Coordinates of C-alpha atoms in Angstrom, one line a residue:
Chain Z
E1 CA -3.9 2.2 9.2
T2 CA -7.5 3.4 9.2
G3 CA -10.9 1.9 8.2
V4 CA -11.9 -1.7 7.8
T5 CA -9.2 -4.2 6.6
Q6 CA -10.0 -7.6 5.3
T7 CA -7.5 -10.5 4.6
P8 CA -7.0 -12.3 2.5
R9 CA -8.3 -10.4 -0.5
H10 CA -8.5 -13.6 -2.5
L11 CA -8.9 -17.2 -1.4
V12 CA -9.2 -20.4 -3.3
M13 CA -10.1 -23.5 -1.4
G14 CA -11.3 -27.1 -1.9
M15 CA -14.5 -28.4 -0.3
T16 CA -12.6 -30.3 2.4
N17 CA -10.3 -27.4 3.4
K18 CA -10.6 -25.3 6.5
K19 CA -9.7 -21.6 6.2
S20 CA -10.5 -18.3 7.9
L21 CA -11.3 -14.8 6.8
K22 CA -10.1 -12.0 8.9
C23 CA -11.5 -8.5 9.4
E24 CA -10.1 -5.7 11.5
Q25 CA -11.5 -2.2 12.1
H26 CA -9.6 0.9 13.3
L27 CA -12.7 3.1 13.7
G28 CA -13.5 2.6 17.3
H29 CA -16.7 0.9 16.5
N30 CA -18.4 -1.8 18.5
A31 CA -20.6 -3.5 16.0
M32 CA -19.3 -5.7 13.2
Y33 CA -21.0 -7.6 10.4
W34 CA -20.4 -10.2 7.7
Y35 CA -22.2 -9.9 4.4
K36 CA -22.2 -12.2 1.4
Q37 CA -22.3 -10.8 -2.1
S38 CA -23.0 -13.3 -4.8
A39 CA -23.4 -12.6 -8.5
K40 CA -27.0 -11.6 -9.3
K41 CA -28.2 -11.6 -5.7
P42 CA -28.6 -8.8 -3.3
L43 CA -26.2 -8.3 -0.4
E44 CA -27.1 -10.9 2.2
L45 CA -26.5 -10.2 5.9
M46 CA -24.9 -13.2 7.6
F47 CA -23.9 -12.3 11.1
V48 CA -23.9 -9.3 13.4
Y49 CA -21.8 -8.8 16.5
N50 CA -22.6 -5.9 18.9
F51 CA -20.1 -5.4 21.7
K52 CA -18.6 -8.8 21.0
E53 CA -22.0 -10.6 21.3
Q54 CA -23.6 -12.2 18.4
T55 CA -27.0 -10.5 17.9
E56 CA -27.9 -11.8 14.5
N57 CA -27.5 -15.1 12.6
N58 CA -29.4 -14.9 9.4
S59 CA -30.0 -18.6 9.0
V60 CA -26.4 -19.2 7.9
P61 CA -25.3 -22.8 7.5
S62 CA -23.0 -24.2 10.2
R63 CA -20.1 -24.6 7.7
F64 CA -19.7 -20.8 8.3
S65 CA -18.6 -20.1 11.9
P66 CA -18.0 -16.5 13.0
E67 CA -15.8 -15.4 15.9
C68 CA -15.5 -12.0 17.5
P69 CA -12.7 -12.0 20.1
N70 CA -13.0 -8.2 20.6
S71 CA -14.7 -5.2 19.1
S72 CA -11.9 -4.6 16.6
H73 CA -11.6 -8.1 15.1
L74 CA -14.0 -10.4 13.4
F75 CA -13.3 -13.8 11.8
L76 CA -15.3 -16.1 9.6
H77 CA -14.1 -19.7 9.8
L78 CA -14.9 -21.8 6.8
H79 CA -15.2 -25.6 6.7
T80 CA -16.4 -28.1 4.1
L81 CA -17.8 -25.4 1.9
Q82 CA -19.7 -25.9 -1.3
P83 CA -19.1 -24.4 -4.8
E84 CA -22.2 -22.2 -4.4
D85 CA -20.5 -20.6 -1.4
S86 CA -18.1 -18.9 -3.8
A87 CA -18.8 -15.1 -3.4
L88 CA -17.4 -11.9 -2.2
Y89 CA -17.5 -11.7 1.6
L90 CA -17.7 -8.2 3.0
C91 CA -17.0 -7.2 6.5
A92 CA -18.5 -4.0 7.9
S93 CA -18.5 -2.1 11.2
S94 CA -20.6 0.6 12.8
Q95 CA -21.1 2.3 16.1
G96 CA -22.7 -0.1 18.5
W97 CA -26.4 0.2 19.5
R98 CA -25.5 1.5 23.0
Q99 CA -23.7 4.4 21.4
W100 CA -25.0 7.5 19.6
N101 CA -25.4 6.0 16.2
T102 CA -25.3 7.6 12.8
G103 CA -26.6 4.4 11.3
E104 CA -24.1 3.9 8.5
L105 CA -21.9 0.9 7.9
F106 CA -18.3 1.1 7.0
F107 CA -17.2 -1.7 4.6
G108 CA -13.9 -3.4 3.9
E109 CA -12.8 -4.2 0.4
G110 CA -14.0 -7.8 0.7
S111 CA -12.5 -11.3 0.5
R112 CA -13.1 -13.0 -2.9
L113 CA -13.7 -16.7 -2.1
T114 CA -13.6 -19.4 -4.7
V115 CA -14.6 -23.0 -3.7
L116 CA -13.5 -25.7 -6.1
Chain F
A1 CA -40.2 -6.3 7.1
Q2 CA -38.3 -3.6 5.3
S3 CA -37.4 -4.0 1.6
V4 CA -35.7 -2.0 -1.1
T5 CA -36.3 -2.1 -4.8
Q6 CA -33.9 -0.7 -7.4
P7 CA -35.9 -1.1 -10.6
D8 CA -33.0 -0.6 -13.0
I9 CA -30.4 -3.3 -13.1
H10 CA -28.3 -1.6 -15.7
I11 CA -28.1 2.0 -16.9
T12 CA -25.9 3.5 -19.5
V13 CA -25.4 7.3 -19.8
S14 CA -23.0 9.5 -21.9
E15 CA -20.3 11.3 -20.1
G16 CA -21.5 14.8 -19.1
A17 CA -25.2 13.7 -19.1
S18 CA -27.4 13.9 -16.1
L19 CA -28.1 10.8 -14.0
E20 CA -31.0 9.5 -11.9
L21 CA -31.0 6.2 -10.2
R22 CA -34.3 5.0 -8.7
C23 CA -34.8 3.5 -5.3
N24 CA -38.1 2.6 -3.7
Y25 CA -38.4 1.3 -0.2
S26 CA -40.9 -0.4 2.1
Y27 CA -40.7 0.5 5.8
G28 CA -43.2 1.0 8.5
A29 CA -41.6 3.9 10.2
T30 CA -39.5 6.9 9.3
P31 CA -36.7 5.3 7.3
Y32 CA -33.0 5.9 7.5
L33 CA -31.8 5.8 3.9
F34 CA -28.4 5.3 2.4
W35 CA -26.7 5.2 -1.0
Y36 CA -23.5 3.3 -1.4
V37 CA -21.2 2.9 -4.4
Q38 CA -19.1 -0.1 -5.2
S39 CA -16.3 0.0 -7.8
P40 CA -15.1 -3.3 -9.3
G41 CA -13.2 -5.4 -6.8
Q42 CA -13.8 -3.0 -4.0
G43 CA -16.0 -2.7 -0.9
L44 CA -19.0 -0.3 -0.5
Q45 CA -18.4 3.4 0.0
L46 CA -21.1 5.6 1.5
L47 CA -22.2 8.4 -0.9
L48 CA -24.9 10.0 1.3
K49 CA -27.5 9.3 3.9
Y50 CA -30.9 10.7 5.1
F51 CA -32.1 10.6 8.7
S52 CA -34.5 13.6 9.0
G53 CA -34.8 17.2 8.2
D54 CA -34.1 18.5 4.7
T55 CA -35.4 16.0 2.2
L56 CA -32.6 16.9 -0.3
V57 CA -29.3 15.6 0.9
Q58 CA -25.9 16.2 -0.6
G59 CA -23.2 13.6 -0.8
I60 CA -19.7 13.1 -1.9
K61 CA -18.6 13.2 -5.6
G62 CA -21.3 15.6 -6.6
F63 CA -24.2 13.3 -5.8
E64 CA -27.5 14.2 -4.2
A65 CA -30.6 12.3 -3.3
E66 CA -34.2 13.4 -2.5
F67 CA -36.4 11.7 0.0
K68 CA -40.1 11.6 -1.1
R69 CA -42.2 10.1 1.6
S70 CA -45.4 10.1 -0.5
Q71 CA -43.7 8.1 -3.2
S72 CA -41.5 5.9 -0.8
S73 CA -38.6 6.9 -2.9
F74 CA -35.0 8.0 -2.4
N75 CA -33.6 8.6 -5.9
L76 CA -30.0 9.4 -6.5
R77 CA -29.0 12.2 -8.9
K78 CA -26.0 13.8 -10.5
P79 CA -26.1 16.7 -12.9
S80 CA -23.1 15.7 -15.0
V81 CA -21.7 12.2 -15.0
H82 CA -17.9 11.5 -15.2
W83 CA -16.4 8.3 -16.6
S84 CA -15.1 7.5 -13.1
D85 CA -18.7 7.2 -11.9
A86 CA -19.0 3.9 -13.6
A87 CA -19.7 1.5 -10.8
E88 CA -22.5 -0.3 -9.0
Y89 CA -24.8 1.7 -6.8
F90 CA -26.8 0.3 -3.9
C91 CA -29.7 1.9 -2.0
A92 CA -30.3 0.7 1.6
V93 CA -32.8 1.3 4.3
G94 CA -32.1 0.7 7.9
T95 CA -32.9 0.9 11.6
P96 CA -29.7 2.3 13.2
V97 CA -30.6 1.9 16.8
N98 CA -31.9 -1.4 18.0
N99 CA -30.6 -4.3 19.9
A100 CA -29.1 -6.0 16.9
G101 CA -26.8 -3.4 15.4
N102 CA -27.6 -1.5 12.2
M103 CA -29.9 -3.7 10.3
L104 CA -29.5 -2.4 6.8
T105 CA -31.4 -4.0 3.9
F106 CA -29.9 -3.4 0.5
G107 CA -31.5 -3.2 -2.9
G108 CA -30.2 -5.4 -5.7
G109 CA -28.0 -2.7 -7.1
T110 CA -27.9 -0.7 -10.4
R111 CA -24.8 -1.0 -12.5
L112 CA -23.9 2.3 -14.2
M113 CA -21.9 2.4 -17.4
V114 CA -20.6 5.6 -18.8
K115 CA -20.1 6.1 -22.6
P116 CA -17.4 8.5 -23.7

């Protein structure tokens, strides 16, 4: 398996549920990202991990909790979400900043989240 | 702060016609520029990128883009559009080497529709 894989592809949850999104990359990269894509809004960067360290938290509410156990895996833990959190959540990876870097991000296919 | 503007939210062209999607950026230094495409229900796929050198860059699927520093633009072109090109196109500007990963800023996207 190659590229960036996200699971689940679709998730429906209530506001009191706890769920997690998973991302795995097989590209040998050391930086991973979570983006949120809502209807009619530009792609919003949520979190960045570089060599497993969180280097960016773009003022994301605490009901979203990222976890990066190693450079190949990234999770987004979801708790007490709101209906406005319904969106496509995209994971991406890239070469880390300590490596020679071509600059581009490689994206997964996304997890479509619906909060009821 | 860097920003990207895609002035056209929707564009409709006839199959076989030429295409130009506009992108204007704001960035204080030499930009790293990208075009991504997103088909419905999918993640983002890189079409092409510009770092330096020749200002006309070739990408996949017959696309090209031209960097014009004087106009702060990076417009995407294709001489003959195919029905399979119908998708959403995103321009992005980034700083690929810093201590926080690849900080890409995306434009709002242009949705391309292709008429038979």
